[in-house]
CSV table of C-alpha atoms in Angstrom, one decimal:
chain,number,residue,atom,x,y,z
A,154,UNK,CA,251.5,1.7,93.6
A,155,UNK,CA,252.3,-2.0,94.8
A,156,UNK,CA,250.6,-4.2,97.4
A,157,UNK,CA,252.9,-7.0,98.1
A,158,UNK,CA,253.7,-7.1,102.3
A,159,UNK,CA,257.0,-5.7,100.7
A,160,UNK,CA,255.5,-2.8,99.3
A,161,UNK,CA,253.1,-2.1,101.7
A,162,UNK,CA,256.1,-2.2,104.5
A,163,UNK,CA,257.9,0.0,102.1
A,164,UNK,CA,254.9,2.6,101.6
A,165,UNK,CA,255.5,2.7,105.4
A,166,UNK,CA,252.4,0.5,106.2
A,167,UNK,CA,252.8,-2.3,108.6
A,168,UNK,CA,253.7,-5.6,107.0
A,169,UNK,CA,251.2,-7.4,109.3
A,170,UNK,CA,249.3,-5.3,112.6
A,171,UNK,CA,249.5,-6.6,115.9
A,172,UNK,CA,246.3,-6.9,116.3
A,173,UNK,CA,242.9,-6.4,114.7
A,174,UNK,CA,241.6,-3.2,116.3
A,175,UNK,CA,237.9,-4.5,116.2
A,176,UNK,CA,236.0,-7.3,116.9
A,177,UNK,CA,236.2,-9.5,114.2
A,178,UNK,CA,232.3,-10.1,114.7
A,179,UNK,CA,231.5,-6.6,114.9
A,180,UNK,CA,230.9,-5.1,111.5
A,181,UNK,CA,233.7,-7.5,109.0
A,182,UNK,CA,235.0,-5.7,106.0
A,183,UNK,CA,234.1,-6.9,102.9
A,184,UNK,CA,235.6,-7.4,99.5
A,185,UNK,CA,233.1,-8.3,96.6
A,186,UNK,CA,235.1,-8.7,93.2
A,187,UNK,CA,233.1,-9.5,90.5
A,188,UNK,CA,234.6,-10.5,87.0
A,189,UNK,CA,232.6,-10.2,84.0
A,190,UNK,CA,232.0,-13.2,81.4
A,191,UNK,CA,234.5,-15.1,83.1
A,192,UNK,CA,233.4,-19.0,82.8
A,193,UNK,CA,233.2,-21.7,85.0
A,194,UNK,CA,236.5,-23.3,84.1
A,195,UNK,CA,238.2,-20.3,84.0
A,196,UNK,CA,239.7,-20.6,87.3
A,197,UNK,CA,242.7,-23.1,88.2
A,198,UNK,CA,240.7,-24.8,90.8
A,199,UNK,CA,237.6,-25.1,88.7
A,200,UNK,CA,240.0,-26.6,85.9
A,201,UNK,CA,241.6,-24.2,84.0
A,202,UNK,CA,244.2,-25.1,81.3
A,203,UNK,CA,247.0,-22.9,79.5
A,204,UNK,CA,247.0,-20.5,82.4
A,205,UNK,CA,248.0,-20.3,86.3
A,206,UNK,CA,245.5,-18.5,88.5
A,207,UNK,CA,247.9,-19.3,92.1
A,208,UNK,CA,245.9,-16.5,94.0
A,209,UNK,CA,242.8,-17.2,93.3
A,210,UNK,CA,243.7,-21.2,93.5
A,211,UNK,CA,245.3,-20.0,97.0
A,212,UNK,CA,242.4,-18.3,98.1
A,213,UNK,CA,240.3,-21.2,97.4
A,214,UNK,CA,242.7,-23.7,99.5
A,215,UNK,CA,242.3,-21.0,102.3
A,216,UNK,CA,238.5,-20.8,102.1
A,217,UNK,CA,235.8,-22.4,100.2
A,218,UNK,CA,234.6,-23.0,96.7
A,219,UNK,CA,231.3,-23.4,95.5
A,220,UNK,CA,230.4,-26.1,92.8
A,221,UNK,CA,226.7,-24.9,92.4
A,222,UNK,CA,226.7,-20.9,92.6
A,223,UNK,CA,224.6,-19.1,90.2
A,224,UNK,CA,224.7,-15.5,88.6
A,225,UNK,CA,220.7,-14.8,88.8
A,226,UNK,CA,221.0,-13.6,85.1
A,227,UNK,CA,223.2,-14.6,82.0
A,228,UNK,CA,224.0,-10.9,81.1
A,229,UNK,CA,225.6,-8.1,82.2
A,230,UNK,CA,223.0,-5.8,83.5
A,231,UNK,CA,220.6,-8.1,85.4
A,232,UNK,CA,223.3,-10.2,86.6
A,233,UNK,CA,224.3,-6.5,88.4
A,234,UNK,CA,221.2,-5.7,89.5
A,235,UNK,CA,220.6,-8.6,91.4
A,236,UNK,CA,223.8,-8.5,93.2
A,237,UNK,CA,222.9,-5.1,94.1
A,238,UNK,CA,219.4,-5.1,95.5
A,239,UNK,CA,219.0,-9.1,96.2
A,240,UNK,CA,216.6,-9.5,93.8
A,241,UNK,CA,215.7,-11.3,90.7
A,242,UNK,CA,216.1,-8.5,87.9
A,243,UNK,CA,212.6,-8.5,86.5
A,244,UNK,CA,211.5,-7.9,90.0
A,245,UNK,CA,213.6,-4.6,89.6
A,246,UNK,CA,212.6,-3.8,86.1
A,247,UNK,CA,216.0,-4.7,84.6
A,248,UNK,CA,215.9,-7.9,82.4
A,249,UNK,CA,217.9,-6.1,79.8
A,250,UNK,CA,221.5,-5.3,78.8
A,251,UNK,CA,221.4,-1.3,79.1
A,252,UNK,CA,223.4,0.8,76.6
A,253,UNK,CA,224.1,4.2,75.9
A,254,UNK,CA,221.0,5.6,74.7
A,255,UNK,CA,219.3,3.7,77.7
A,256,UNK,CA,217.2,6.2,80.0
A,257,UNK,CA,216.4,4.1,82.6
A,258,UNK,CA,218.2,2.6,85.4
A,259,UNK,CA,218.4,1.4,88.8
A,260,UNK,CA,215.8,3.2,90.9
A,261,UNK,CA,216.2,5.6,93.5
A,262,UNK,CA,213.9,3.8,95.8
A,263,UNK,CA,215.8,0.4,95.6
A,264,UNK,CA,217.9,-0.8,98.9
A,265,UNK,CA,221.4,-1.6,97.5
A,266,UNK,CA,224.3,-3.7,99.3
A,267,UNK,CA,226.0,-0.1,99.7
A,268,UNK,CA,222.9,1.6,101.3
A,269,UNK,CA,222.3,-1.4,103.6
A,270,UNK,CA,225.8,-1.6,105.1
A,271,UNK,CA,226.0,2.5,105.1
A,272,UNK,CA,223.3,2.5,107.5
A,273,UNK,CA,225.9,0.6,110.0
A,274,UNK,CA,228.6,3.2,109.6
A,275,UNK,CA,230.4,1.5,106.7
A,276,UNK,CA,232.5,3.2,104.1
A,277,UNK,CA,231.9,2.0,100.9
A,278,UNK,CA,233.6,2.6,97.2
A,279,UNK,CA,232.6,1.3,93.8
A,280,UNK,CA,235.4,0.3,91.4
A,281,UNK,CA,235.1,-1.0,87.8
A,282,UNK,CA,232.2,-1.4,85.8
A,283,UNK,CA,228.8,-0.3,86.5
A,284,UNK,CA,226.1,-1.3,84.4
A,285,UNK,CA,222.9,0.1,86.2
A,286,UNK,CA,222.4,3.4,84.5
A,287,UNK,CA,225.0,6.0,83.0
A,288,UNK,CA,223.0,9.1,83.5
A,289,UNK,CA,224.1,10.9,87.0
A,290,UNK,CA,220.7,9.5,89.3
A,291,UNK,CA,221.8,6.4,88.5
A,292,UNK,CA,225.4,6.0,89.4
A,293,UNK,CA,227.0,4.4,92.3
A,294,UNK,CA,226.9,7.6,94.2
A,295,UNK,CA,223.6,8.0,94.1
A,296,UNK,CA,223.2,4.4,95.5
A,297,UNK,CA,225.3,4.3,98.9
A,298,UNK,CA,228.6,4.5,97.2
A,299,UNK,CA,230.8,6.8,98.5
A,300,UNK,CA,233.5,6.4,96.1
A,301,UNK,CA,233.2,5.8,92.3
A,302,UNK,CA,235.9,5.2,89.6
A,303,UNK,CA,235.1,3.2,86.2
A,304,UNK,CA,232.9,2.6,83.2
A,305,UNK,CA,229.2,3.2,83.5
A,306,UNK,CA,228.9,0.3,80.9
A,307,UNK,CA,230.7,-2.6,78.7
A,308,UNK,CA,233.9,-1.9,77.3
A,309,UNK,CA,232.8,-3.1,73.9
A,310,UNK,CA,230.0,-0.2,73.9
A,311,UNK,CA,232.7,2.3,72.1
A,312,UNK,CA,233.5,3.5,68.6
A,313,UNK,CA,236.1,0.4,67.7
A,314,UNK,CA,233.7,-2.2,68.0
A,315,UNK,CA,234.6,-5.1,65.7
A,316,UNK,CA,231.0,-5.3,64.2
A,317,UNK,CA,228.8,-2.4,65.2
A,318,UNK,CA,230.6,1.8,64.6
A,319,UNK,CA,228.1,3.7,65.7
A,320,UNK,CA,228.9,4.0,69.3
A,321,UNK,CA,230.2,6.9,70.9
A,322,UNK,CA,233.1,7.7,73.2
A,323,UNK,CA,233.4,5.6,76.3
A,324,UNK,CA,233.3,7.3,79.3
A,325,UNK,CA,235.6,6.8,82.2
A,326,UNK,CA,233.9,8.7,85.3
A,327,UNK,CA,235.3,9.4,88.8
A,328,UNK,CA,232.5,10.2,91.6
A,329,UNK,CA,230.0,11.3,88.5
A,330,UNK,CA,232.5,13.6,86.0
A,331,UNK,CA,233.6,12.4,83.3
A,332,UNK,CA,237.4,12.7,83.7
A,333,UNK,CA,238.6,10.7,80.2
A,334,UNK,CA,236.8,9.5,77.5
A,335,UNK,CA,238.2,6.2,75.3
A,336,UNK,CA,240.6,5.5,78.2
A,337,UNK,CA,243.5,2.6,77.8
A,338,UNK,CA,241.4,-0.3,78.6
A,339,UNK,CA,245.1,-2.2,78.6
A,340,UNK,CA,245.4,-0.2,82.4
A,341,UNK,CA,241.9,-0.4,83.6
A,342,UNK,CA,242.6,-4.0,85.7
A,343,UNK,CA,245.3,-2.3,87.4
A,344,UNK,CA,243.5,1.6,87.7
A,345,UNK,CA,240.6,-0.4,89.5
A,346,UNK,CA,243.1,-2.6,91.6
A,347,UNK,CA,245.5,0.3,92.8
A,348,UNK,CA,241.9,2.4,93.9
A,349,UNK,CA,240.6,-0.8,95.8
A,350,UNK,CA,244.6,-1.4,97.4
A,351,UNK,CA,244.3,2.6,98.4
A,352,UNK,CA,241.0,2.5,99.7
A,353,UNK,CA,241.3,-0.3,102.3
A,354,UNK,CA,244.8,1.1,103.3
A,355,UNK,CA,242.8,4.7,104.3
A,356,UNK,CA,240.0,2.9,105.8
A,357,UNK,CA,241.5,0.1,107.7
A,358,UNK,CA,240.3,1.2,111.4
A,359,UNK,CA,236.5,1.6,110.1
A,360,UNK,CA,234.2,-1.2,108.5
A,361,UNK,CA,234.3,-0.9,104.7
A,362,UNK,CA,232.6,-2.0,101.4
A,363,UNK,CA,234.6,-2.8,98.1
A,364,UNK,CA,232.9,-3.1,95.6
A,365,UNK,CA,235.3,-4.2,92.6
A,366,UNK,CA,233.9,-4.8,89.5
A,367,UNK,CA,236.3,-5.4,87.1
A,368,UNK,CA,235.8,-4.5,83.6
A,369,UNK,CA,237.7,-7.8,82.5
A,370,UNK,CA,237.4,-10.7,80.7
A,371,UNK,CA,234.6,-9.0,78.8
A,372,UNK,CA,235.6,-8.8,74.9
A,373,UNK,CA,237.4,-6.3,73.8
A,374,UNK,CA,240.2,-8.0,75.6
A,375,UNK,CA,242.9,-5.6,77.1
A,376,UNK,CA,246.0,-6.6,79.8
A,377,UNK,CA,248.7,-4.6,80.5
A,378,UNK,CA,252.4,-4.8,79.3
A,379,UNK,CA,253.2,-7.4,82.8
A,380,UNK,CA,251.1,-9.7,81.9
A,381,UNK,CA,250.6,-9.4,77.7
A,382,UNK,CA,251.8,-12.9,75.9
A,383,UNK,CA,252.5,-14.8,79.5
A,384,UNK,CA,250.0,-17.4,78.9
A,385,UNK,CA,249.9,-20.3,76.7
A,386,UNK,CA,246.5,-20.5,75.9
A,387,UNK,CA,246.5,-17.1,74.4
A,388,UNK,CA,245.0,-13.5,75.4
A,389,UNK,CA,242.1,-14.8,77.6
A,390,UNK,CA,244.6,-16.5,79.9
A,391,UNK,CA,246.4,-13.3,79.9
A,392,UNK,CA,243.9,-11.5,81.2
A,393,UNK,CA,242.6,-14.6,83.6
A,394,UNK,CA,246.2,-14.0,85.1
A,395,UNK,CA,246.0,-10.2,85.7
A,396,UNK,CA,242.5,-10.6,87.2
A,397,UNK,CA,244.3,-13.3,89.1
A,398,UNK,CA,247.3,-10.9,90.1
A,399,UNK,CA,244.3,-8.6,91.6
A,400,UNK,CA,243.1,-10.5,93.3
A,401,UNK,CA,246.4,-11.1,95.1
A,402,UNK,CA,247.2,-7.4,95.4
A,403,UNK,CA,243.5,-7.2,97.4
A,404,UNK,CA,244.3,-10.3,99.8
A,405,UNK,CA,248.0,-9.7,100.6
A,406,UNK,CA,247.0,-6.0,101.5
A,407,UNK,CA,244.2,-7.0,104.0
A,408,UNK,CA,246.9,-9.2,105.5
A,409,UNK,CA,249.9,-7.0,105.8
A,410,UNK,CA,247.5,-4.9,107.3
A,411,UNK,CA,246.3,-7.7,109.6
A,412,UNK,CA,243.0,-7.1,108.8
A,413,UNK,CA,242.6,-11.0,107.8
A,414,UNK,CA,240.6,-12.5,110.7
A,415,UNK,CA,237.8,-9.5,110.0
A,416,UNK,CA,237.7,-9.5,106.4
A,417,UNK,CA,235.1,-11.3,103.8
A,418,UNK,CA,236.2,-11.6,100.2
A,419,UNK,CA,234.7,-13.1,97.6
A,420,UNK,CA,235.3,-14.0,93.8
A,421,UNK,CA,232.1,-14.2,91.7
A,422,UNK,CA,232.0,-13.7,87.7
A,423,UNK,CA,228.7,-11.7,86.3
A,424,UNK,CA,227.7,-14.6,84.0
A,425,UNK,CA,229.1,-17.5,81.9
A,426,UNK,CA,231.8,-16.8,78.9
A,427,UNK,CA,231.2,-15.3,75.7
A,428,UNK,CA,231.7,-18.4,73.5
A,429,UNK,CA,230.9,-16.6,69.9
A,430,UNK,CA,234.5,-15.1,70.7
A,431,UNK,CA,236.5,-18.4,70.1
A,432,UNK,CA,239.9,-17.3,71.8
A,433,UNK,CA,239.1,-14.1,72.8
A,434,UNK,CA,236.5,-15.9,75.3
A,435,UNK,CA,236.6,-18.6,78.2
A,436,UNK,CA,235.0,-22.0,79.2
A,437,UNK,CA,232.1,-23.1,81.3
A,438,UNK,CA,232.9,-26.9,80.4
A,439,UNK,CA,231.5,-29.4,81.4
A,440,UNK,CA,228.5,-27.3,81.7
A,441,UNK,CA,226.1,-26.9,78.2
A,442,UNK,CA,226.3,-23.5,76.2
A,443,UNK,CA,227.4,-20.3,78.1
A,444,UNK,CA,226.4,-16.5,78.3
A,445,UNK,CA,222.9,-15.1,77.2
A,446,UNK,CA,221.4,-18.8,77.6
A,447,UNK,CA,219.7,-20.2,80.9
A,448,UNK,CA,221.4,-23.6,80.5
A,449,UNK,CA,224.3,-23.9,83.2
A,450,UNK,CA,227.0,-22.8,81.0
A,451,UNK,CA,225.4,-19.1,81.0
A,452,UNK,CA,224.6,-18.7,84.7
A,453,UNK,CA,226.9,-21.6,87.1
A,454,UNK,CA,229.5,-19.7,87.6
A,455,UNK,CA,232.8,-19.6,89.9
A,456,UNK,CA,232.5,-18.7,93.5
A,457,UNK,CA,235.3,-18.3,95.9
A,458,UNK,CA,234.8,-17.0,99.5
A,459,UNK,CA,237.8,-15.9,102.0
A,460,UNK,CA,238.1,-15.6,105.6
A,461,UNK,CA,240.7,-17.2,107.6
A,462,UNK,CA,239.1,-18.3,111.4
A,463,UNK,CA,235.4,-18.2,109.7
A,464,UNK,CA,235.4,-20.0,106.2
A,465,UNK,CA,237.0,-23.6,106.9
A,466,UNK,CA,240.4,-23.8,104.7
A,467,UNK,CA,240.2,-25.8,101.7
A,468,UNK,CA,236.3,-26.3,101.8
A,469,UNK,CA,233.5,-27.2,99.1
A,470,UNK,CA,230.0,-26.4,99.1
A,471,UNK,CA,227.8,-28.3,96.7
A,472,UNK,CA,224.6,-26.4,97.9
A,473,UNK,CA,222.7,-23.8,95.7
A,474,UNK,CA,223.6,-20.2,96.0
A,475,UNK,CA,222.6,-17.2,94.1
A,476,UNK,CA,224.5,-13.7,93.7
A,477,UNK,CA,221.4,-12.3,95.2
A,478,UNK,CA,222.5,-13.9,98.7
A,479,UNK,CA,225.1,-11.4,98.9
A,480,UNK,CA,222.8,-8.5,100.2
A,481,UNK,CA,220.9,-10.3,102.7
A,482,UNK,CA,224.2,-12.0,104.0
A,483,UNK,CA,226.7,-9.5,104.3
A,484,UNK,CA,223.3,-7.2,106.0
A,485,UNK,CA,223.0,-10.1,108.6
A,486,UNK,CA,227.3,-10.2,109.0
A,487,UNK,CA,227.4,-6.3,109.2
A,488,UNK,CA,224.2,-6.1,111.8
A,489,UNK,CA,221.8,-4.7,109.5
A,490,UNK,CA,218.1,-4.5,109.3
A,491,UNK,CA,216.2,-4.8,105.9
A,492,UNK,CA,213.6,-3.6,105.4
A,493,UNK,CA,210.1,-6.4,106.0
A,494,UNK,CA,208.2,-4.4,103.2
A,495,UNK,CA,210.5,-5.0,100.6
A,496,UNK,CA,210.2,-8.1,98.9
A,497,UNK,CA,213.6,-9.6,98.1
A,498,UNK,CA,214.5,-12.9,96.5
A,499,UNK,CA,218.2,-13.3,98.4
A,500,UNK,CA,218.8,-15.7,101.5
A,501,UNK,CA,221.2,-15.7,104.4
A,502,UNK,CA,223.9,-18.1,103.3
A,503,UNK,CA,226.3,-17.7,105.8
A,504,UNK,CA,225.8,-21.2,107.2
A,505,UNK,CA,227.0,-22.2,103.9
A,506,UNK,CA,229.7,-20.0,103.7
A,507,UNK,CA,230.9,-20.7,107.2
A,508,UNK,CA,230.7,-24.5,106.7
A,509,UNK,CA,227.6,-25.2,109.8
A,510,UNK,CA,226.4,-28.9,110.1
A,511,UNK,CA,224.2,-29.9,107.8
A,512,UNK,CA,223.6,-26.3,106.1
A,513,UNK,CA,221.8,-26.5,103.1
A,514,UNK,CA,220.5,-24.3,100.4
A,515,UNK,CA,218.1,-21.6,101.6
A,516,UNK,CA,216.2,-22.3,98.1
A,517,UNK,CA,213.2,-24.2,97.4
A,518,UNK,CA,214.1,-23.3,93.7
A,519,UNK,CA,215.8,-21.3,91.6
A,520,UNK,CA,214.6,-20.0,88.8
A,521,UNK,CA,216.5,-19.3,85.4
A,522,UNK,CA,215.0,-16.2,83.2
A,523,UNK,CA,216.2,-14.3,80.0
A,524,UNK,CA,214.8,-10.7,78.8
A,525,UNK,CA,212.2,-11.2,81.7
A,526,UNK,CA,211.2,-14.3,80.4
A,527,UNK,CA,211.0,-17.6,82.4
A,528,UNK,CA,213.4,-20.3,81.2
A,529,UNK,CA,213.7,-22.9,83.6
A,530,UNK,CA,213.8,-24.0,87.0
A,531,UNK,CA,216.2,-26.0,89.6
A,532,UNK,CA,214.9,-27.7,92.1
A,533,UNK,CA,217.6,-29.9,94.0
A,534,UNK,CA,219.1,-32.0,91.4
A,535,UNK,CA,216.7,-31.5,89.3
A,536,UNK,CA,216.5,-28.7,86.3
A,537,UNK,CA,213.1,-28.7,83.7
A,538,UNK,CA,213.4,-26.2,80.8
A,539,UNK,CA,210.3,-25.0,79.8
A,540,UNK,CA,209.8,-25.3,75.9
A,541,UNK,CA,212.1,-21.9,74.7
A,542,UNK,CA,214.4,-21.0,72.0
A,543,UNK,CA,218.1,-20.0,72.3
A,544,UNK,CA,220.9,-18.9,70.5
A,545,UNK,CA,223.6,-21.4,70.3
A,546,UNK,CA,227.1,-21.4,68.9
A,547,UNK,CA,227.3,-22.0,65.0
A,548,UNK,CA,230.5,-21.0,64.9
A,549,UNK,CA,233.7,-19.6,66.8
A,550,UNK,CA,235.3,-16.3,66.1
A,551,UNK,CA,238.8,-15.6,66.7
A,552,UNK,CA,241.3,-12.8,66.6
A,553,UNK,CA,238.6,-10.5,69.2
A,554,UNK,CA,236.0,-11.1,66.1
A,555,UNK,CA,232.9,-13.0,67.1
A,556,UNK,CA,231.6,-16.0,65.0
A,557,UNK,CA,227.8,-16.6,64.3
A,558,UNK,CA,224.6,-17.8,66.4
A,559,UNK,CA,222.1,-20.1,65.4
A,560,UNK,CA,218.7,-20.0,66.9
A,561,UNK,CA,217.9,-23.8,68.7
A,562,UNK,CA,214.8,-24.8,70.5
A,563,UNK,CA,214.1,-26.9,73.4
A,564,UNK,CA,210.8,-28.5,74.6
A,565,UNK,CA,209.9,-29.2,78.0
A,566,UNK,CA,213.0,-31.0,79.1
A,567,UNK,CA,214.1,-32.6,82.9
A,568,UNK,CA,217.6,-32.8,83.7
A,569,UNK,CA,219.4,-34.4,86.6
A,570,UNK,CA,222.0,-32.3,87.3
A,571,UNK,CA,223.8,-34.6,89.5
A,572,UNK,CA,224.2,-37.5,87.0
A,573,UNK,CA,224.1,-35.2,83.8
A,574,UNK,CA,225.8,-32.0,84.3
A,575,UNK,CA,225.9,-31.1,80.8
A,576,UNK,CA,222.5,-31.4,80.3
A,577,UNK,CA,222.3,-33.7,77.7
A,578,UNK,CA,219.8,-36.7,78.5
A,579,UNK,CA,216.0,-35.5,78.9
A,580,UNK,CA,214.7,-38.0,81.4
A,581,UNK,CA,211.1,-36.3,81.6
A,582,UNK,CA,209.4,-39.5,80.4
A,583,UNK,CA,210.5,-41.4,83.6
A,584,UNK,CA,209.6,-38.6,86.2
A,585,UNK,CA,206.4,-37.1,85.2
A,586,UNK,CA,205.7,-36.2,88.9
A,587,UNK,CA,208.7,-34.3,89.2
A,588,UNK,CA,208.0,-32.3,85.8
A,589,UNK,CA,204.5,-31.5,86.9
A,590,UNK,CA,206.2,-30.3,90.6
A,591,UNK,CA,208.6,-28.1,88.8
A,592,UNK,CA,205.8,-26.8,86.7
A,593,UNK,CA,204.1,-25.8,89.4
A,594,UNK,CA,206.9,-24.0,91.0
A,595,UNK,CA,207.7,-21.8,88.0
A,596,UNK,CA,203.7,-20.7,87.6
A,597,UNK,CA,204.0,-19.9,91.3
A,598,UNK,CA,207.0,-17.9,91.0
A,599,UNK,CA,205.7,-16.3,88.0
A,600,UNK,CA,202.7,-15.2,89.5
A,601,UNK,CA,204.9,-13.6,92.4
A,602,UNK,CA,206.9,-11.7,89.5
A,603,UNK,CA,203.7,-9.9,88.2
A,604,UNK,CA,202.4,-9.7,91.6
A,605,UNK,CA,205.6,-8.2,93.5
A,606,UNK,CA,207.7,-6.2,90.4
A,607,UNK,CA,209.3,-2.7,91.0
A,608,UNK,CA,209.7,-0.6,87.8
A,609,UNK,CA,213.1,0.8,86.7
A,610,UNK,CA,214.1,4.4,87.9
A,611,UNK,CA,213.3,6.8,84.3
A,612,UNK,CA,214.9,9.9,83.5
């Protein structure tokens, strides 16, 4: 079903409702668009080249763009665990990527965004990549979502993987039932988008949450015929153009139904680009490195928020915010109460989104960690790396095949991210007091995780 204004009118739906049926301050609608492996520079308004993203650019022109927004992790599962629970992934026992053999997943006692909003009468749907456990007890329908349609883990975990042939058939799930194996991935972005549009339309008279977790732009790249070969930059650009189209379908549906003054839409990437795939990967420039590292290229991601009348048009926020801030922020807007006995790490960032005068990041520090190990901390403009090894691209691949990485090591380096966004010049020797203060923050954080972490769910 087309979701342009003309298409909606042709289907018997109004081009624009005369009035919003609810007070826009009472339980607003939420659409969280979460794309995969999209780098910091992969959206037009962030500097993309070789293709255009007009809908995302318009979204930013009508809303707010964050320059210092972070995924809580540089990998798929932990990043999604953070978004859903409002916690650092290690706090909920999911610091690593799950695959088809995993017997763990999101614990049944964790409270997700969907469950928080269900307590306020929201209709909830998840379309796309879940990756928080593939067994029935871990699926979205067991964690507060009324509907689910999508892949339970990454789309490269299938028999056609370029370098690993031991994956079984990839399941496409509806609800809790596998309806197809090894689906035509060229249709995934379209299928997810149509489901989201239909759900928004069906629930236009009640508060709703749509979690649209696109499989793309994770490799293997797939794009429908309507976008194949359109980007000057190649297949990755084609995929981003189709994701941009999807955003346009969501926004035009919201506008056509007259819900734009009562709907917050956010666009986020789960982590930085998978650089080893070369022309099938995005770009994090001018940031250093990419996915699977705790340099900013791995975790600083494009973020755009849109809510006409509530978020100032064409605004830019340069304060630090994180994916785990979504849960308390949406809860606050919905009037939901969070359990004071359950530790979360997220903070309500509505003042930043709304552009409140003098609003600052609610985080004293943001901690970068990989595989359960704390690698770095950011406090204001300062970022301190603890000594650690990391994977750095040795040679980019191409045509859907990855290139090799090499192991490197960084010492206890301090960077001024305002003056040195690319993390190239270690200034630790000039600022020993800053180094000691940030070391103290890391020690305190590691102790807090040790004392206040919870296990994953198990079968």
